[in-house]
PDB file of C-alpha atoms in Angstrom:
ATOM      1  CA  MET A   1      16.660 -70.889  36.924  1.00 34.00           C
ATOM      2  CA  PRO A   2      17.556 -67.423  35.616  1.00 43.00           C
ATOM      3  CA  GLU A   3      14.846 -64.832  35.242  1.00 58.00           C
ATOM      4  CA  PHE A   4      14.453 -62.773  32.098  1.00 62.00           C
ATOM      5  CA  TYR A   5      13.345 -59.235  31.369  1.00 65.00           C
ATOM      6  CA  PRO A   6      10.442 -59.208  28.921  1.00 67.00           C
ATOM      7  CA  SER A   7      11.090 -55.629  27.819  1.00 69.00           C
ATOM      8  CA  ILE A   8      13.690 -52.884  27.713  1.00 70.00           C
ATOM      9  CA  GLY A   9      11.614 -50.795  30.109  1.00 69.00           C
ATOM     10  CA  GLU A  10      11.712 -53.424  32.833  1.00 73.00           C
ATOM     11  CA  ALA A  11      15.439 -53.965  32.327  1.00 73.00           C
ATOM     12  CA  VAL A  12      16.123 -50.234  32.664  1.00 74.00           C
ATOM     13  CA  GLY A  13      13.791 -50.007  35.673  1.00 76.00           C
ATOM     14  CA  ALA A  14      15.562 -52.879  37.397  1.00 77.00           C
ATOM     15  CA  ALA A  15      18.942 -51.270  36.731  1.00 76.00           C
ATOM     16  CA  MET A  16      17.734 -47.995  38.247  1.00 76.00           C
ATOM     17  CA  GLN A  17      16.345 -49.833  41.265  1.00 77.00           C
ATOM     18  CA  HIS A  18      19.659 -51.626  41.667  1.00 74.00           C
ATOM     19  CA  ASN A  19      21.559 -48.322  41.646  1.00 76.00           C
ATOM     20  CA  ILE A  20      19.164 -46.848  44.219  1.00 76.00           C
ATOM     21  CA  ARG A  21      19.699 -49.810  46.507  1.00 74.00           C
ATOM     22  CA  LEU A  22      23.445 -49.456  46.189  1.00 75.00           C
ATOM     23  CA  ALA A  23      23.158 -45.802  47.133  1.00 72.00           C
ATOM     24  CA  TYR A  24      21.074 -46.686  50.211  1.00 70.00           C
ATOM     25  CA  GLY A  25      23.287 -49.501  51.382  1.00 66.00           C
ATOM     26  CA  GLY A  26      21.637 -52.352  49.538  1.00 60.00           C
ATOM     27  CA  LYS A  27      18.041 -51.418  50.293  1.00 58.00           C
ATOM     28  CA  ALA A  28      15.791 -49.023  48.429  1.00 55.00           C
ATOM     29  CA  PRO A  29      13.804 -46.607  50.604  1.00 56.00           C
ATOM     30  CA  GLY A  30      10.326 -47.942  51.330  1.00 57.00           C
ATOM     31  CA  SER A  31      10.932 -51.274  49.624  1.00 55.00           C
ATOM     32  CA  ASP A  32      11.298 -54.643  51.346  1.00 58.00           C
ATOM     33  CA  THR A  33      11.415 -56.657  48.133  1.00 60.00           C
ATOM     34  CA  PRO A  34      14.729 -58.488  47.771  1.00 58.00           C
ATOM     35  CA  LEU A  35      16.789 -57.710  44.706  1.00 55.00           C
ATOM     36  CA  GLN A  36      16.558 -60.405  42.036  1.00 61.00           C
ATOM     37  CA  VAL A  37      19.298 -60.738  39.466  1.00 57.00           C
ATOM     38  CA  ARG A  38      17.977 -61.366  36.001  1.00 60.00           C
ATOM     39  CA  HIS A  39      19.850 -62.245  32.852  1.00 62.00           C
ATOM     40  CA  PRO A  40      18.543 -61.651  29.325  1.00 62.00           C
ATOM     41  CA  PRO A  41      18.388 -64.845  27.271  1.00 69.00           C
ATOM     42  CA  HIS A  42      20.777 -65.257  24.389  1.00 74.00           C
ATOM     43  CA  PRO A  43      18.966 -65.138  21.017  1.00 75.00           C
ATOM     44  CA  SER A  44      20.372 -68.575  20.201  1.00 72.00           C
ATOM     45  CA  ALA A  45      18.533 -70.031  23.202  1.00 76.00           C
ATOM     46  CA  ASP A  46      15.474 -70.443  20.975  1.00 80.00           C
ATOM     47  CA  SER A  47      15.984 -69.929  17.259  1.00 83.00           C
ATOM     48  CA  TYR A  48      12.209 -69.925  16.704  1.00 82.00           C
ATOM     49  CA  SER A  49      11.522 -67.189  19.232  1.00 87.00           C
ATOM     50  CA  VAL A  50      11.221 -63.613  17.984  1.00 87.00           C
ATOM     51  CA  PRO A  51      14.742 -62.651  19.249  1.00 87.00           C
ATOM     52  CA  GLY A  52      16.098 -65.849  17.718  1.00 89.00           C
ATOM     53  CA  MET A  53      14.489 -65.140  14.350  1.00 91.00           C
ATOM     54  CA  ILE A  54      15.800 -61.561  14.418  1.00 90.00           C
ATOM     55  CA  ALA A  55      19.297 -62.903  15.073  1.00 89.00           C
ATOM     56  CA  ARG A  56      18.931 -65.296  12.135  1.00 92.00           C
ATOM     57  CA  LEU A  57      17.699 -62.580   9.765  1.00 92.00           C
ATOM     58  CA  THR A  58      21.065 -61.047   8.946  1.00 91.00           C
ATOM     59  CA  GLU A  59      22.068 -59.181   5.811  1.00 91.00           C
ATOM     60  CA  THR A  60      23.886 -62.252   4.515  1.00 93.00           C
ATOM     61  CA  ALA A  61      20.876 -64.583   4.898  1.00 95.00           C
ATOM     62  CA  THR A  62      19.682 -66.149   1.657  1.00 95.00           C
ATOM     63  CA  PRO A  63      16.242 -65.351   0.192  1.00 96.00           C
ATOM     64  CA  HIS A  64      15.145 -68.876   1.060  1.00 96.00           C
ATOM     65  CA  GLU A  65      16.138 -68.391   4.694  1.00 95.00           C
ATOM     66  CA  VAL A  66      14.391 -65.015   4.915  1.00 96.00           C
ATOM     67  CA  ALA A  67      11.215 -66.395   3.344  1.00 96.00           C
ATOM     68  CA  GLY A  68      11.281 -69.240   5.853  1.00 95.00           C
ATOM     69  CA  ILE A  69      11.600 -66.812   8.772  1.00 95.00           C
ATOM     70  CA  ILE A  70       8.688 -64.702   7.497  1.00 96.00           C
ATOM     71  CA  GLU A  71       6.655 -67.882   7.126  1.00 95.00           C
ATOM     72  CA  GLU A  72       7.440 -68.808  10.728  1.00 94.00           C
ATOM     73  CA  VAL A  73       6.360 -65.366  11.908  1.00 95.00           C
ATOM     74  CA  ASN A  74       3.136 -65.386   9.903  1.00 95.00           C
ATOM     75  CA  ALA A  75       2.170 -69.058  10.185  1.00 92.00           C
ATOM     76  CA  ALA A  76      -1.454 -69.627  11.105  1.00 88.00           C
ATOM     77  CA  LEU A  77      -2.135 -70.598  14.731  1.00 83.00           C
ATOM     78  CA  VAL A  78       1.535 -70.888  15.730  1.00 89.00           C
ATOM     79  CA  GLY A  79       3.107 -67.766  14.203  1.00 93.00           C
ATOM     80  CA  ALA A  80       4.118 -64.881  16.437  1.00 94.00           C
ATOM     81  CA  LEU A  81       2.047 -62.349  14.482  1.00 96.00           C
ATOM     82  CA  PRO A  82      -1.240 -64.344  14.442  1.00 96.00           C
ATOM     83  CA  GLN A  83      -0.823 -64.965  18.167  1.00 95.00           C
ATOM     84  CA  LEU A  84      -0.239 -61.254  18.784  1.00 96.00           C
ATOM     85  CA  THR A  85      -3.311 -60.475  16.692  1.00 97.00           C
ATOM     86  CA  GLU A  86      -5.401 -62.869  18.765  1.00 96.00           C
ATOM     87  CA  LEU A  87      -4.036 -61.309  21.947  1.00 97.00           C
ATOM     88  CA  VAL A  88      -5.107 -57.816  20.889  1.00 97.00           C
ATOM     89  CA  ALA A  89      -8.463 -59.160  19.678  1.00 98.00           C
ATOM     90  CA  ALA A  90      -8.972 -60.832  23.057  1.00 97.00           C
ATOM     91  CA  ALA A  91      -8.281 -57.504  24.772  1.00 97.00           C
ATOM     92  CA  ALA A  92     -10.860 -55.867  22.499  1.00 98.00           C
ATOM     93  CA  ASP A  93     -13.394 -58.566  23.346  1.00 98.00           C
ATOM     94  CA  TRP A  94     -12.640 -58.079  27.040  1.00 98.00           C
ATOM     95  CA  THR A  95     -13.483 -54.405  26.634  1.00 97.00           C
ATOM     96  CA  ARG A  96     -16.568 -55.273  24.570  1.00 97.00           C
ATOM     97  CA  ALA A  97     -17.992 -57.228  27.489  1.00 97.00           C
ATOM     98  CA  ARG A  98     -17.958 -54.019  29.542  1.00 96.00           C
ATOM     99  CA  LEU A  99     -19.556 -51.652  27.033  1.00 96.00           C
ATOM    100  CA  THR A 100     -22.447 -49.430  28.039  1.00 94.00           C
ATOM    101  CA  PHE A 101     -24.106 -46.649  26.057  1.00 93.00           C
ATOM    102  CA  GLU A 102     -26.048 -44.953  28.799  1.00 92.00           C
ATOM    103  CA  ASN A 103     -24.016 -41.736  28.490  1.00 91.00           C
ATOM    104  CA  PRO A 104     -23.700 -40.756  24.802  1.00 85.00           C
ATOM    105  CA  HIS A 105     -21.262 -37.918  25.616  1.00 90.00           C
ATOM    106  CA  HIS A 106     -18.749 -39.857  27.716  1.00 93.00           C
ATOM    107  CA  ASN A 107     -17.875 -43.450  26.944  1.00 95.00           C
ATOM    108  CA  PRO A 108     -14.157 -44.175  27.532  1.00 95.00           C
ATOM    109  CA  THR A 109     -14.794 -47.933  27.394  1.00 96.00           C
ATOM    110  CA  PHE A 110     -16.118 -47.649  23.859  1.00 96.00           C
ATOM    111  CA  GLU A 111     -13.159 -45.463  22.871  1.00 96.00           C
ATOM    112  CA  THR A 112     -10.814 -48.118  24.268  1.00 97.00           C
ATOM    113  CA  TRP A 113     -12.618 -50.826  22.308  1.00 97.00           C
ATOM    114  CA  THR A 114     -12.372 -48.696  19.157  1.00 97.00           C
ATOM    115  CA  ARG A 115      -8.592 -48.416  19.467  1.00 98.00           C
ATOM    116  CA  LEU A 116      -8.126 -52.111  20.207  1.00 98.00           C
ATOM    117  CA  ALA A 117     -10.400 -53.058  17.310  1.00 98.00           C
ATOM    118  CA  ALA A 118      -8.421 -50.766  14.992  1.00 98.00           C
ATOM    119  CA  ALA A 119      -5.160 -52.322  16.181  1.00 98.00           C
ATOM    120  CA  THR A 120      -6.585 -55.778  15.504  1.00 98.00           C
ATOM    121  CA  ARG A 121      -7.570 -54.811  11.952  1.00 98.00           C
ATOM    122  CA  MET A 122      -4.115 -53.326  11.317  1.00 98.00           C
ATOM    123  CA  LEU A 123      -2.401 -56.478  12.558  1.00 97.00           C
ATOM    124  CA  ARG A 124      -4.546 -58.555  10.190  1.00 97.00           C
ATOM    125  CA  ASP A 125      -3.577 -56.209   7.358  1.00 98.00           C
ATOM    126  CA  VAL A 126       0.070 -56.781   8.292  1.00 97.00           C
ATOM    127  CA  GLN A 127      -0.465 -60.535   8.020  1.00 97.00           C
ATOM    128  CA  GLU A 128      -1.785 -60.082   4.494  1.00 97.00           C
ATOM    129  CA  GLU A 129       1.135 -57.845   3.528  1.00 97.00           C
ATOM    130  CA  LEU A 130       3.649 -60.358   4.884  1.00 97.00           C
ATOM    131  CA  ALA A 131       1.974 -63.183   2.983  1.00 96.00           C
ATOM    132  CA  VAL A 132       2.480 -61.250  -0.261  1.00 96.00           C
ATOM    133  CA  ALA A 133       6.024 -60.232   0.657  1.00 96.00           C
ATOM    134  CA  GLU A 134       6.939 -63.842   1.449  1.00 95.00           C
ATOM    135  CA  ASP A 135       6.195 -64.829  -2.155  1.00 94.00           C
ATOM    136  CA  MET A 136       8.195 -61.872  -3.484  1.00 96.00           C
ATOM    137  CA  ILE A 137      11.332 -62.563  -1.431  1.00 96.00           C
ATOM    138  CA  ALA A 138      12.387 -65.341  -3.793  1.00 91.00           C
ATOM    139  CA  ALA A 139      12.933 -62.758  -6.540  1.00 92.00           C
ATOM    140  CA  CYS A 140      15.432 -60.790  -4.421  1.00 95.00           C
ATOM    141  CA  PRO A 141      19.123 -61.248  -5.344  1.00 94.00           C
ATOM    142  CA  VAL A 142      21.395 -63.256  -3.111  1.00 94.00           C
ATOM    143  CA  GLN A 143      24.310 -60.838  -3.451  1.00 94.00           C
ATOM    144  CA  LEU A 144      24.543 -57.661  -1.405  1.00 93.00           C
ATOM    145  CA  SER A 145      24.141 -54.419  -3.335  1.00 93.00           C
ATOM    146  CA  ASP A 146      26.492 -51.455  -3.314  1.00 92.00           C
ATOM    147  CA  PRO A 147      26.159 -49.598   0.031  1.00 90.00           C
ATOM    148  CA  LYS A 148      25.547 -46.315  -1.831  1.00 91.00           C
ATOM    149  CA  TYR A 149      22.082 -47.521  -2.812  1.00 92.00           C
ATOM    150  CA  ARG A 150      21.069 -48.144   0.795  1.00 89.00           C
ATOM    151  CA  ASP A 151      21.093 -44.430   1.533  1.00 89.00           C
ATOM    152  CA  GLU A 152      18.077 -44.058  -0.732  1.00 91.00           C
ATOM    153  CA  VAL A 153      15.785 -45.737   1.817  1.00 92.00           C
ATOM    154  CA  PRO A 154      15.773 -45.505   5.616  1.00 91.00           C
ATOM    155  CA  SER A 155      16.704 -48.295   8.007  1.00 89.00           C
ATOM    156  CA  LEU A 156      13.635 -49.505   9.901  1.00 90.00           C
ATOM    157  CA  ARG A 157      15.113 -51.462  12.778  1.00 85.00           C
ATOM    158  CA  THR A 158      14.934 -49.735  16.165  1.00 83.00           C
ATOM    159  CA  ARG A 159      17.633 -51.909  17.795  1.00 75.00           C
ATOM    160  CA  GLU A 160      15.611 -52.181  20.995  1.00 68.00           C
ATOM    161  CA  GLN A 161      16.224 -55.882  21.576  1.00 63.00           C
ATOM    162  CA  LEU A 162      18.148 -56.713  24.734  1.00 62.00           C
ATOM    163  CA  SER A 163      20.839 -58.476  22.741  1.00 62.00           C
ATOM    164  CA  ASP A 164      21.351 -55.303  20.686  1.00 62.00           C
ATOM    165  CA  VAL A 165      21.462 -52.978  23.685  1.00 62.00           C
ATOM    166  CA  LEU A 166      23.648 -55.132  25.920  1.00 60.00           C
ATOM    167  CA  GLY A 167      25.706 -56.766  23.183  1.00 61.00           C
ATOM    168  CA  ASN A 168      26.221 -60.448  22.501  1.00 52.00           C
ATOM    169  CA  GLY A 169      29.023 -60.656  25.042  1.00 49.00           C
ATOM    170  CA  ALA A 170      26.691 -59.769  27.918  1.00 45.00           C
ATOM    171  CA  VAL A 171      24.339 -62.620  27.113  1.00 45.00           C
ATOM    172  CA  ALA A 172      26.777 -65.201  25.763  1.00 44.00           C
ATOM    173  CA  ASP A 173      26.601 -67.263  28.955  1.00 45.00           C
ATOM    174  CA  ASN A 174      22.914 -68.014  28.466  1.00 46.00           C
ATOM    175  CA  LYS A 175      23.252 -70.467  25.609  1.00 47.00           C
ATOM    176  CA  PRO A 176      20.868 -73.427  25.494  1.00 47.00           C
ATOM    177  CA  PRO A 177      21.906 -76.460  27.559  1.00 46.00           C
ATOM    178  CA  ALA A 178      21.753 -78.630  24.456  1.00 48.00           C
ATOM    179  CA  THR A 179      24.838 -76.936  23.024  1.00 47.00           C
ATOM    180  CA  GLN A 180      26.915 -77.532  26.143  1.00 48.00           C
ATOM    181  CA  LYS A 181      29.408 -80.421  26.100  1.00 51.00           C
ATOM    182  CA  PRO A 182      30.367 -81.502  29.633  1.00 49.00           C
ATOM    183  CA  GLU A 183      33.348 -83.561  28.467  1.00 54.00           C
ATOM    184  CA  ALA A 184      34.758 -80.688  26.420  1.00 54.00           C
ATOM    185  CA  ASP A 185      34.192 -78.303  29.330  1.00 51.00           C
ATOM    186  CA  ARG A 186      35.986 -80.710  31.682  1.00 50.00           C
ATOM    187  CA  CYS A 187      38.984 -80.976  29.352  1.00 52.00           C
ATOM    188  CA  ARG A 188      39.053 -77.206  28.886  1.00 53.00           C
ATOM    189  CA  ALA A 189      39.025 -76.657  32.638  1.00 50.00           C
ATOM    190  CA  ALA A 190      41.799 -79.213  33.057  1.00 51.00           C
ATOM    191  CA  ARG A 191      44.008 -77.475  30.506  1.00 52.00           C
ATOM    192  CA  ALA A 192      43.315 -74.094  32.098  1.00 49.00           C
ATOM    193  CA  SER A 193      44.410 -75.396  35.506  1.00 46.00           C
ATOM    194  CA  SER A 194      47.623 -76.925  34.124  1.00 48.00           C
ATOM    195  CA  PRO A 195      50.931 -75.193  35.028  1.00 46.00           C
ATOM    196  CA  HIS A 196      51.669 -75.056  31.274  1.00 47.00           C
ATOM    197  CA  ALA A 197      48.390 -73.337  30.373  1.00 45.00           C
ATOM    198  CA  GLY A 198      50.097 -69.956  30.048  1.00 46.00           C
ATOM    199  CA  THR A 199      52.655 -71.202  27.520  1.00 45.00           C
ATOM    200  CA  GLN A 200      50.376 -73.477  25.478  1.00 45.00           C
ATOM    201  CA  ARG A 201      48.913 -71.457  22.589  1.00 42.00           C
ATOM    202  CA  THR A 202      48.248 -74.053  19.913  1.00 43.00           C
ATOM    203  CA  ALA A 203      45.180 -76.284  19.872  1.00 45.00           C
ATOM    204  CA  PRO A 204      45.889 -79.863  21.052  1.00 46.00           C
ATOM    205  CA  SER A 205      45.812 -82.691  18.564  1.00 46.00           C
ATOM    206  CA  ALA A 206      42.876 -85.088  18.316  1.00 45.00           C
ATOM    207  CA  SER A 207      44.737 -87.785  20.280  1.00 45.00           C
ATOM    208  CA  ALA A 208      45.731 -85.336  22.976  1.00 46.00           C
ATOM    209  CA  ALA A 209      42.163 -84.048  23.260  1.00 45.00           C
ATOM    210  CA  SER A 210      40.762 -87.550  23.623  1.00 46.00           C
ATOM    211  CA  GLU A 211      43.386 -88.537  26.235  1.00 50.00           C
ATOM    212  CA  PRO A 212      44.272 -85.479  28.342  1.00 48.00           C
ATOM    213  CA  PRO A 213      47.225 -85.798  30.732  1.00 48.00           C
ATOM    214  CA  THR A 214      46.221 -87.412  33.976  1.00 48.00           C
ATOM    215  CA  GLY A 215      48.256 -84.916  35.957  1.00 47.00           C
ATOM    216  CA  ALA A 216      46.167 -82.035  34.599  1.00 46.00           C
ATOM    217  CA  LEU A 217      42.789 -83.595  35.334  1.00 50.00           C
ATOM    218  CA  PRO A 218      40.882 -82.794  38.524  1.00 49.00           C
ATOM    219  CA  PRO A 219      40.312 -85.711  40.916  1.00 50.00           C
ATOM    220  CA  GLN A 220      37.376 -87.845  39.843  1.00 52.00           C
ATOM    221  CA  SER A 221      34.392 -88.488  42.038  1.00 46.00           C
ATOM    222  CA  PRO A 222      33.998 -92.088  43.305  1.00 46.00           C
ATOM    223  CA  ARG A 223      30.678 -92.244  41.404  1.00 46.00           C
ATOM    224  CA  THR A 224      32.367 -91.839  38.017  1.00 47.00           C
ATOM    225  CA  ARG A 225      34.806 -94.710  38.521  1.00 44.00           C
TER     226      ARG A 225
END
């Protein structure tokens, strides 16, 4: 099973650690932890995950599609934003259980609770704003506007997703297993191993794809006969 980086910081840290180990002959100084290769998941691996929804929310998406994505993000109990709000609220409650007011001049625990409580309130305000925006998306035009009008307002995306930083080509091999077709992969591998693979440029016909040449196929296992 491949391992994934949950954040850009960890991905950059792992890359730096990898370079240090290469410089020291495969082992970082003072570290006995073996190097683990991790691969970022492709956004299409889960279309309902946050990276998957970001990948679906393109400029050419229809208002209906965008409204549906916002609804998925803001859905009660299962939406990413309500879950994040509950996570921050749980952290605030964790801090609340450790509050003391014995020293009125120095209370870092209360200051921590204050910040977490404020973050929780802001996240709940965001939920309300998204609920209003979801109803307003339907009034947006389907067609793209002239690019000259886009300069009037700033772009808000930070492009800090792994798929944006590394590019789709670096994560294209991590597509969900459901989209893989073993038979098609077997035929593709057979054509690639054929002596005529270098000269064949056109796609094979439907009959040729269903019955590939026996000479180009790899030997079958006794279990498949």
